[in-house]
Amino acid sequence: MGFGFILIGYMMMVEVGVSTSEIYNIGFEIFPDVIGYVLFFLALKKLRHYSRGFRIAKSLTYILMPLGGIKLIAQAWSFTGLYAQTISRILDGCELSKVVLLSLFNIFLFSGIRELAKEVELPKIVRRSLIALLINLLYFVTRMVVYVAPFTDAQAAFLYYVYNILWYILLFFTFFLVFSCYMYICYEGEEDITVPESKITAFFKRLKK
């Protein structure tokens, strides 16, 4: 149904990298984000029929995929050591864009999961999707505060650890949520799921009656 691809896609969001500069904060990620975004797109092509949230999340992948491609090229270029300052700025811009776009993506994905879980009457997954939305909001706010507010180095370092902890809590909980969908919606009950009927179709059916 697509949840397996989403699960693997979020695994690609785990930030494990190799530093390529001793002066600038640049490096190369072992798990490229762009692979995760492609997997999200493939999954949401299947899921888009079931919820408006999934359809909007799929639309966001059209921006995330080229963004991930630019980030990967910049990281690969950083191995040359040339234009390190420019590459650092490009990667900073990519990271800020990722935070905003991926947070929006999460909102619509979790909302789509919530709608689908309601449809198949799985209240535990409904509750988990709401918790995931809350964690996503906390992470986004903390990350934005670090970007826009003036802090001392010590305060910025503390907030850096806070949002990194929130990021990995969000990833862990998202793994748990998507795996639950994979097991209880896709694995056992997929044959019972129907595409929601459009309002126009329902209107014409009422006319026939």
XYZ file of C-alpha atoms in Angstrom:
209
model
C 0.000 0.000 0.000
C 2.963 2.326 0.425
C 3.704 2.454 4.145
C 6.774 0.240 3.713
C 8.350 2.844 1.393
C 7.514 5.617 3.873
C 9.191 3.647 6.672
C 12.393 3.199 4.649
C 12.191 6.851 3.553
C 12.271 8.047 7.152
C 15.283 5.810 7.781
C 17.055 7.931 5.157
C 16.387 10.971 7.371
C 18.770 9.635 10.047
C 21.666 12.091 9.995
C 24.957 10.180 9.847
C 27.651 12.091 8.012
C 31.347 12.538 7.271
C 32.905 15.988 7.736
C 34.680 17.357 4.660
C 35.909 20.670 6.079
C 37.772 21.597 9.264
C 36.714 25.261 8.986
C 33.124 25.162 7.729
C 30.295 22.992 9.019
C 29.917 20.917 5.867
C 30.029 17.208 5.195
C 28.550 14.282 3.302
C 25.550 12.282 4.535
C 25.787 8.486 4.411
C 21.988 8.296 4.017
C 21.057 10.919 1.371
C 17.761 12.704 2.000
C 16.879 12.616 -1.705
C 16.469 8.818 -1.605
C 13.973 9.224 1.223
C 12.039 11.860 -0.714
C 11.811 9.601 -3.778
C 10.482 6.781 -1.576
C 7.915 9.179 -0.063
C 6.783 10.103 -3.580
C 6.422 6.458 -4.648
C 4.460 5.626 -1.506
C 2.136 8.595 -1.743
C 1.336 7.816 -5.385
C -0.473 4.775 -3.953
C -1.912 6.491 -0.878
C -3.123 9.737 -2.486
C -6.601 8.312 -3.178
C -7.361 7.746 0.491
C -6.900 11.232 1.954
C -6.449 14.889 1.061
C -3.504 14.953 3.508
C -1.685 12.314 1.459
C -2.305 14.271 -1.752
C -0.828 17.481 -0.317
C 2.127 15.558 1.149
C 2.761 14.068 -2.313
C 2.745 17.574 -3.838
C 5.430 18.644 -1.354
C 7.706 15.843 -2.556
C 7.953 17.677 -5.904
C 9.869 20.400 -4.025
C 11.692 18.108 -1.604
C 13.200 15.872 -4.317
C 15.105 18.622 -6.217
C 16.058 20.187 -2.876
C 17.562 16.864 -1.811
C 19.346 16.609 -5.167
C 20.928 20.070 -4.741
C 22.014 19.147 -1.213
C 23.588 15.878 -2.401
C 25.499 17.622 -5.220
C 26.748 20.327 -2.818
C 27.880 17.694 -0.327
C 29.697 15.739 -3.064
C 31.357 18.960 -4.265
C 32.556 19.675 -0.720
C 35.090 16.837 -1.086
C 37.008 19.002 -3.563
C 37.580 21.687 -0.927
C 36.812 24.396 -3.506
C 34.453 27.300 -2.719
C 33.924 25.892 0.787
C 32.259 29.068 2.074
C 29.767 29.114 -0.828
C 29.026 25.407 -0.365
C 28.486 26.012 3.349
C 25.913 28.720 2.578
C 24.131 26.501 0.043
C 23.943 23.659 2.560
C 22.660 26.020 5.275
C 19.912 27.168 2.905
C 19.059 23.568 2.027
C 18.885 22.647 5.715
C 16.560 25.539 6.573
C 14.331 24.705 3.590
C 14.304 21.046 4.644
C 13.184 21.923 8.176
C 10.245 23.998 6.886
C 9.165 21.684 4.061
C 9.630 18.412 5.940
C 7.682 19.779 8.913
C 4.827 20.666 6.537
C 5.146 17.250 4.898
C 4.870 15.591 8.323
C 1.755 17.598 9.181
C -0.088 16.451 6.055
C 1.226 12.881 6.233
C 0.165 12.483 9.866
C -3.195 14.103 9.074
C -3.663 11.629 6.216
C -2.827 8.723 8.512
C -5.304 10.057 11.058
C -8.097 10.238 8.437
C -7.322 6.741 7.162
C -7.159 5.289 10.683
C -10.578 6.803 11.417
C -11.915 5.255 8.217
C -10.832 1.748 9.254
C -11.655 2.351 12.963
C -8.184 2.144 14.523
C -8.340 4.607 17.457
C -4.816 3.827 18.696
C -3.315 4.935 15.394
C -5.528 8.040 15.461
C -4.070 8.948 18.879
C -0.515 8.192 17.770
C -0.892 10.447 14.733
C -1.980 13.315 16.999
C 1.045 12.770 19.269
C 3.309 12.751 16.192
C 1.778 16.076 15.092
C 2.536 17.583 18.512
C 6.166 16.379 18.519
C 6.586 17.713 14.969
C 5.289 21.125 16.091
C 7.662 21.239 19.087
C 10.620 20.336 16.871
C 9.729 22.940 14.237
C 9.241 25.753 16.786
C 12.501 24.936 18.579
C 14.437 24.804 15.319
C 12.991 28.099 14.085
C 13.743 29.811 17.382
C 17.409 28.835 16.998
C 17.471 30.341 13.492
C 15.781 33.669 14.215
C 16.440 34.575 17.856
C 19.726 36.105 19.102
C 21.394 33.705 21.556
C 24.754 33.410 23.220
C 26.936 30.512 22.090
C 26.068 28.570 25.246
C 22.318 29.076 24.778
C 22.508 28.177 21.084
C 24.487 25.022 21.923
C 21.854 23.996 24.481
C 18.998 24.536 22.012
C 20.981 22.630 19.384
C 20.938 19.563 21.651
C 17.241 20.110 22.445
C 16.113 20.173 18.812
C 18.366 17.234 17.927
C 16.792 15.209 20.735
C 13.325 16.254 19.515
C 14.288 15.315 15.955
C 15.253 11.773 16.954
C 12.187 11.433 19.193
C 10.101 12.508 16.174
C 11.870 10.003 13.916
C 11.460 7.169 16.421
C 7.776 7.920 16.965
C 7.212 8.262 13.207
C 8.833 4.843 12.659
C 6.474 3.436 15.276
C 3.415 5.152 13.764
C 4.153 4.148 10.157
C 5.037 0.590 11.184
C 1.668 0.388 12.967
C -0.017 1.479 9.726
C 1.991 -1.104 7.788
C 0.958 -3.901 10.167
C -2.676 -3.058 10.893
C -3.852 -1.240 7.770
C -1.713 -2.561 4.933
C -0.793 -6.055 6.115
C -4.084 -7.324 7.442
C -6.841 -5.004 6.322
C -5.826 -3.557 2.976
C -8.442 -5.554 1.119
C -11.177 -3.823 3.148
C -10.097 -0.272 2.376
C -12.029 1.560 -0.298
C -11.300 4.870 -1.938
C -13.575 7.516 -0.379
C -16.453 8.410 -2.666
C -16.359 11.919 -4.096
C -19.214 14.337 -3.343
C -20.101 14.546 -7.055
C -20.364 10.742 -7.360
C -22.491 10.570 -4.209
C -24.770 13.321 -5.573
C -25.442 11.450 -8.831
C -26.076 8.224 -6.948
C -28.721 9.990 -4.871
C -30.339 11.301 -8.073
C -30.568 7.757 -9.460
C -32.335 6.618 -6.327
